[in-house]
mmCIF file of C-alpha atoms in Angstrom:
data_model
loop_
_atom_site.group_PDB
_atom_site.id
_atom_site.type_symbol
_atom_site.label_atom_id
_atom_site.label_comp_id
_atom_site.label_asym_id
_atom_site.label_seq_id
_atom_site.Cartn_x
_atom_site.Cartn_y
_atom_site.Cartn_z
ATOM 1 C CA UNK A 8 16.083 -5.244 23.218
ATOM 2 C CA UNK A 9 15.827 -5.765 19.548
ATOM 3 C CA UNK A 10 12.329 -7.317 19.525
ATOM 4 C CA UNK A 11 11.331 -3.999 21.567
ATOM 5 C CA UNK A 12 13.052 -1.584 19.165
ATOM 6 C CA UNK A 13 11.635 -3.079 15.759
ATOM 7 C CA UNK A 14 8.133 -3.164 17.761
ATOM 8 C CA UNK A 15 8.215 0.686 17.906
ATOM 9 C CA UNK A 16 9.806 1.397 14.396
ATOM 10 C CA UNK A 17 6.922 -0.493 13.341
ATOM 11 C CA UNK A 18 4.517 0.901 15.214
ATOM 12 C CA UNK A 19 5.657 4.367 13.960
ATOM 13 C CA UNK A 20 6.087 2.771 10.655
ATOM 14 C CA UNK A 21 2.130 2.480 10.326
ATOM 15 C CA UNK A 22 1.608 5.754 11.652
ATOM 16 C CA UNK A 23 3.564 7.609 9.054
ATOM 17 C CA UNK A 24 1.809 5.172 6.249
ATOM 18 C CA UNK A 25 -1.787 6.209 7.365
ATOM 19 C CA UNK A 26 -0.336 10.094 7.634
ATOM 20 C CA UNK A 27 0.794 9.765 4.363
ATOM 21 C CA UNK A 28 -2.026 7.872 2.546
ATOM 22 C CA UNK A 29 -4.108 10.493 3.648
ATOM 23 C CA UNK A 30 -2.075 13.296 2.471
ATOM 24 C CA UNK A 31 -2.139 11.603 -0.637
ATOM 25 C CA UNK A 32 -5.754 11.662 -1.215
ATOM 26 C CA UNK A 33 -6.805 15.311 -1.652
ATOM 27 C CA UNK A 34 -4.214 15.974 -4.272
ATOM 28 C CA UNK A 35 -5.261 16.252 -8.149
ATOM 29 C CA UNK A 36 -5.134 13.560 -10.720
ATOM 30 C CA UNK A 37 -4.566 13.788 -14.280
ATOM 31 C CA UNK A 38 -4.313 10.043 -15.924
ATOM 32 C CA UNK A 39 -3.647 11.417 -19.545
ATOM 33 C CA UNK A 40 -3.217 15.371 -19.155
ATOM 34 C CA UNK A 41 -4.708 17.874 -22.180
ATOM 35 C CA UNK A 42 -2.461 20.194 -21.758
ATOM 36 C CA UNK A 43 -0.954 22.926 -24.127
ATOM 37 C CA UNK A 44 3.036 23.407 -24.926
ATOM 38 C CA UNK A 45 2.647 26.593 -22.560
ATOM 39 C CA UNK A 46 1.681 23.981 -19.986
ATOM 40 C CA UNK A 47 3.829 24.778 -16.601
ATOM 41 C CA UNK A 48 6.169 22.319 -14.786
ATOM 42 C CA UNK A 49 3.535 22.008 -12.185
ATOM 43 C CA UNK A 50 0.622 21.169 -14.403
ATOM 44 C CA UNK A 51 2.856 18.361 -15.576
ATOM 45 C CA UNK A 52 3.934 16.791 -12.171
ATOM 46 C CA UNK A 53 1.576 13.972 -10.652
ATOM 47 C CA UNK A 54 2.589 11.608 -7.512
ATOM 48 C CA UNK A 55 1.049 8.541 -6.226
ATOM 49 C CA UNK A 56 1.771 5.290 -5.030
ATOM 50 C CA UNK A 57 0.675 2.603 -3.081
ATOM 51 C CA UNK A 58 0.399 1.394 0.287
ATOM 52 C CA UNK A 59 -0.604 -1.990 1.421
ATOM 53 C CA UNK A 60 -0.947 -4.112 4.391
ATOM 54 C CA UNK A 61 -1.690 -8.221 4.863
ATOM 55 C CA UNK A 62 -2.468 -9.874 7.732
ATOM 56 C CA UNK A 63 -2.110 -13.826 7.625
ATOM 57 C CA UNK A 64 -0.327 -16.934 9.235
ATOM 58 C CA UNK A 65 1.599 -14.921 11.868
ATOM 59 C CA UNK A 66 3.397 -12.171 8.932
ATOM 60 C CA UNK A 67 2.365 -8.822 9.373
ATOM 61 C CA UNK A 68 3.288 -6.813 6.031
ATOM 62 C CA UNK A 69 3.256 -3.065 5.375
ATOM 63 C CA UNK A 70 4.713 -1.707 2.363
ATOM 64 C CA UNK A 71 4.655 2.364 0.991
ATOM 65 C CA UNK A 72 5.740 2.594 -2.160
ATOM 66 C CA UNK A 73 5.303 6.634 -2.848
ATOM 67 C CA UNK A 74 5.960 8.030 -7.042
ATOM 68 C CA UNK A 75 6.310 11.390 -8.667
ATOM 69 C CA UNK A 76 6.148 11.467 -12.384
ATOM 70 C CA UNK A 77 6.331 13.775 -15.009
ATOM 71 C CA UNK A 78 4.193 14.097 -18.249
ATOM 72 C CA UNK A 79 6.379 14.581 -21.168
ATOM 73 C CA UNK A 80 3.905 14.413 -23.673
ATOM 74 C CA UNK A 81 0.206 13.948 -23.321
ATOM 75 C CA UNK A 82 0.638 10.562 -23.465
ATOM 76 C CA UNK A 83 4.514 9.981 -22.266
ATOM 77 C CA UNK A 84 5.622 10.283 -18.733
ATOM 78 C CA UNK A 85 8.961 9.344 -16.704
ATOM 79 C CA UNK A 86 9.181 8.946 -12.706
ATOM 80 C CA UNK A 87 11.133 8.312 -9.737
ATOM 81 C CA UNK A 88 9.893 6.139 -6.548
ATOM 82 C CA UNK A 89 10.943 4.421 -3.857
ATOM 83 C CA UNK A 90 9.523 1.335 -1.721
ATOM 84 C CA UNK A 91 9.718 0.233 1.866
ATOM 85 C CA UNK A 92 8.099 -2.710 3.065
ATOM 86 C CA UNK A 93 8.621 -4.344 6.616
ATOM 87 C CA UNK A 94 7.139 -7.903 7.075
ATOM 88 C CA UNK A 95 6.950 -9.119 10.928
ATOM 89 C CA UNK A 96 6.568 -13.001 11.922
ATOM 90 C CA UNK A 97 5.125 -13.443 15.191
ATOM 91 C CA UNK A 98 5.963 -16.966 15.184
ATOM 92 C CA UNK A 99 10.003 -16.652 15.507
ATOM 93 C CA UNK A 100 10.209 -13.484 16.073
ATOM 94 C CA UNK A 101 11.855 -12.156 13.380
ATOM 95 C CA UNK A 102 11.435 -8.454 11.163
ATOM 96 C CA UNK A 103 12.625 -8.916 8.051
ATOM 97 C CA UNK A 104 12.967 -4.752 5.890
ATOM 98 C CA UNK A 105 12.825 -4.252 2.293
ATOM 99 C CA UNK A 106 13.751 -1.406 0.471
ATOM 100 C CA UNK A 107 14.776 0.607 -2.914
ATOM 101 C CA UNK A 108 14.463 2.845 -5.795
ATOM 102 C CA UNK A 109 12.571 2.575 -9.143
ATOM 103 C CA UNK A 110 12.300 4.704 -12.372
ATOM 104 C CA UNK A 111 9.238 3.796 -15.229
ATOM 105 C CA UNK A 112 8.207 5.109 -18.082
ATOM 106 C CA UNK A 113 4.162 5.246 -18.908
ATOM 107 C CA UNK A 114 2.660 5.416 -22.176
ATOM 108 C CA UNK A 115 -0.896 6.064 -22.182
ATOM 109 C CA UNK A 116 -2.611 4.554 -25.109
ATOM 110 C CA UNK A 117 -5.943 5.559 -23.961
ATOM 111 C CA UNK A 118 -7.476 7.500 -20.959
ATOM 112 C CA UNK A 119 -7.808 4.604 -18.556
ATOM 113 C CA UNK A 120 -4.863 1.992 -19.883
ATOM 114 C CA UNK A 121 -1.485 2.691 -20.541
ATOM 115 C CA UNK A 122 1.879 0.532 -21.080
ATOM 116 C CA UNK A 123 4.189 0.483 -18.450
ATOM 117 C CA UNK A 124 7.751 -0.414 -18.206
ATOM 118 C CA UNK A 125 10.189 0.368 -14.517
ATOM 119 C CA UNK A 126 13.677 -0.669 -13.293
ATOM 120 C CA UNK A 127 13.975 -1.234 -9.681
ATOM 121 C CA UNK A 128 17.185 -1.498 -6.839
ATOM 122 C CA UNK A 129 15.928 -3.569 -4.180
ATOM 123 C CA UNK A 130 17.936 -4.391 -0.813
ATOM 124 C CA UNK A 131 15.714 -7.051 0.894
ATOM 125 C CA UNK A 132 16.475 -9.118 3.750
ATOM 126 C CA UNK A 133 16.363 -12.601 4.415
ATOM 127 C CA UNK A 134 16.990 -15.226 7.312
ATOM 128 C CA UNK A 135 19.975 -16.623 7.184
ATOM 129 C CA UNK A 136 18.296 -20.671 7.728
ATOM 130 C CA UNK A 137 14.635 -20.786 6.992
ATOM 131 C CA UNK A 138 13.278 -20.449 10.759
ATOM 132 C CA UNK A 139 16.108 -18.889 12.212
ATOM 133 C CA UNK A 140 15.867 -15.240 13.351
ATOM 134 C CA UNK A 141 19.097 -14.207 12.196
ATOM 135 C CA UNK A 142 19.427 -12.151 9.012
ATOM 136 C CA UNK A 143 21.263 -11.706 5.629
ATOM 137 C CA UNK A 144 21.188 -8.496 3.660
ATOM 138 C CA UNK A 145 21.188 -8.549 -0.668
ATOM 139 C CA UNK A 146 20.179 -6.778 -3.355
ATOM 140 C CA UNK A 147 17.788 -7.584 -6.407
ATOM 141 C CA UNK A 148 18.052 -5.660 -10.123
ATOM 142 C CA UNK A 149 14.385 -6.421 -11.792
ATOM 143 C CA UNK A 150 13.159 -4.990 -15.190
ATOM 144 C CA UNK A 151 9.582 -4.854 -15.142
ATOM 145 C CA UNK A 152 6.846 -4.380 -18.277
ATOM 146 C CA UNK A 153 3.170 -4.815 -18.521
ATOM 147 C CA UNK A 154 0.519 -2.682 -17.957
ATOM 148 C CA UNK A 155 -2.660 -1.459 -16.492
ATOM 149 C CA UNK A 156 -5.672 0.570 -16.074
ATOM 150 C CA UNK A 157 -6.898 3.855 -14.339
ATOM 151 C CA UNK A 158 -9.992 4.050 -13.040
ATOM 152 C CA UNK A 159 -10.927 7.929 -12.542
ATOM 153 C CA UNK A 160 -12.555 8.717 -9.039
ATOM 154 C CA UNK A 161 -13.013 12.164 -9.904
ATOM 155 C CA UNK A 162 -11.178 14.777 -12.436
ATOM 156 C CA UNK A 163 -8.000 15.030 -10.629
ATOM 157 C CA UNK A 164 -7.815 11.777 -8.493
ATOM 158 C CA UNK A 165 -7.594 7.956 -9.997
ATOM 159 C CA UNK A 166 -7.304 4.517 -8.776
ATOM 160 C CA UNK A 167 -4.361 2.464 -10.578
ATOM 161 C CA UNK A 168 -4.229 -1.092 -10.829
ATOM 162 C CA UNK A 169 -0.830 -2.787 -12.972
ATOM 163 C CA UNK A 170 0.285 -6.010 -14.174
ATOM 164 C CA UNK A 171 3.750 -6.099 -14.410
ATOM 165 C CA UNK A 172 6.452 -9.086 -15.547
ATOM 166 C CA UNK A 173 9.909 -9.388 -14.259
ATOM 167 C CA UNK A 174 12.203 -9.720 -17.412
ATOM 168 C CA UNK A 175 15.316 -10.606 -14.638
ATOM 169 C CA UNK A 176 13.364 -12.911 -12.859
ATOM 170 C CA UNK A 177 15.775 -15.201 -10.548
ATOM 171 C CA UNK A 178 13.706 -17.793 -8.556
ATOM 172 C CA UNK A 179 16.551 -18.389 -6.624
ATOM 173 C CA UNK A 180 17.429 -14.646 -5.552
ATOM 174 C CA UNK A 181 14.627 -12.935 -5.626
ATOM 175 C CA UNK A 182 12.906 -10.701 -3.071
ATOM 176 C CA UNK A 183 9.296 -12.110 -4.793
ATOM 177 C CA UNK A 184 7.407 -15.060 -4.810
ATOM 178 C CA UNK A 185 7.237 -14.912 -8.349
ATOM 179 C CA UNK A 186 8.055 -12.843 -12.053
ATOM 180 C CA UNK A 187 4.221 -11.531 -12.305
ATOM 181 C CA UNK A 188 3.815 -9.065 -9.869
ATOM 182 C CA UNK A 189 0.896 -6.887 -9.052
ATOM 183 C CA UNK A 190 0.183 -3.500 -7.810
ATOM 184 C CA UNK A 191 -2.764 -0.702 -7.323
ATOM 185 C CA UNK A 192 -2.623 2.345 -5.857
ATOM 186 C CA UNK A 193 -3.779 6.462 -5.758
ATOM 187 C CA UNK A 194 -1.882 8.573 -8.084
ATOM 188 C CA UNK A 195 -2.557 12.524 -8.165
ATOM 189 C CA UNK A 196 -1.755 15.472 -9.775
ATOM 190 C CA UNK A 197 -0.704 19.204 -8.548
#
């Protein structure tokens, strides 16, 4: 019965994830806005994120991680986001969900690479023996910084790749495989 029900959440999981990556596409980007002090709340807004899927060894991964942001400053901006990620081994059938809430901060020291700095709440699961389909739930505090670079597609729409480093790193409590973590993604403006 379980096996049956996380089939279907799954299934509807990658629905909504294609519905939504395409949503995202046709908005506006603005990497480092010129705007003027008279600037409106909306000309200052941008969202994003990132979807991605992997395929390998029996694990099936999705994860959405959608963003809004807001540019303080030119160069300054501050955002909410959230993340979801569901990773499905075929071998012991086992579904294993991740999720949370992040803020960042983004300094853009030039039109295509900024600094970047984020504090994420993760509850991730994990089996309770390695092979075993039975599950634990915890929760992971990291404190991210690096960087990265935005590649413009067009005026309003960018591609976003980052570097980031986990200052709380814990190897042995830690929803990832390691401190350096990597992420690229859409972001947009309204």
């Amino acid at each position: 019965f379980y096996n049956r029900i996380s089939k279907v959440v799954f299934m509807k999981f990658r629905f909504f994830t294609l519905i939504l990556l395409m949503g995202l596409l046709p908005m506006s980007l603005s990497a480092q806005a010129d705007f003027g002090e008279d600037a409106s709340f909306l000309d200052r807004v941008y969202t994003g994120g990132n979807v991605g899927f992997s395929f390998a060894n029996g694990v099936t991964s999705v994860a959405i991680s959608p963003l809004a942001g807001y540019m303080v400053t030119d160069r300054l901006s501050i955002g909410l986001g959230g993340t979801y990620q569901v990773n499905r081994f075929s071998n012991i059938d086992l579904t294993l969900n991740n999720y949370g809430v992040r803020s960042f901060l983004r300094y853009n020291v030039t039109q295509e690479f900024f600094l970047y700095t984020e504090y994420e709440h993760l509850i991730f699961e994990f089996p309770t023996v390695l092979g075993s389909s039975e599950v634990q739930t915890d929760s992971f505090n990291g404190f991210f910084v690096g960087g990265g670079y935005a590649m413009p597609i067009n005026d309003r729409i960018s591609f976003v790749a980052i570097a980031l480093y986990n200052l709380a790193y814990n190897n042995t409590r830690f929803p990832y495989p390691s401190a350096l973590v990597t992420r690229g993604g859409i972001v947009a403006s309204f």
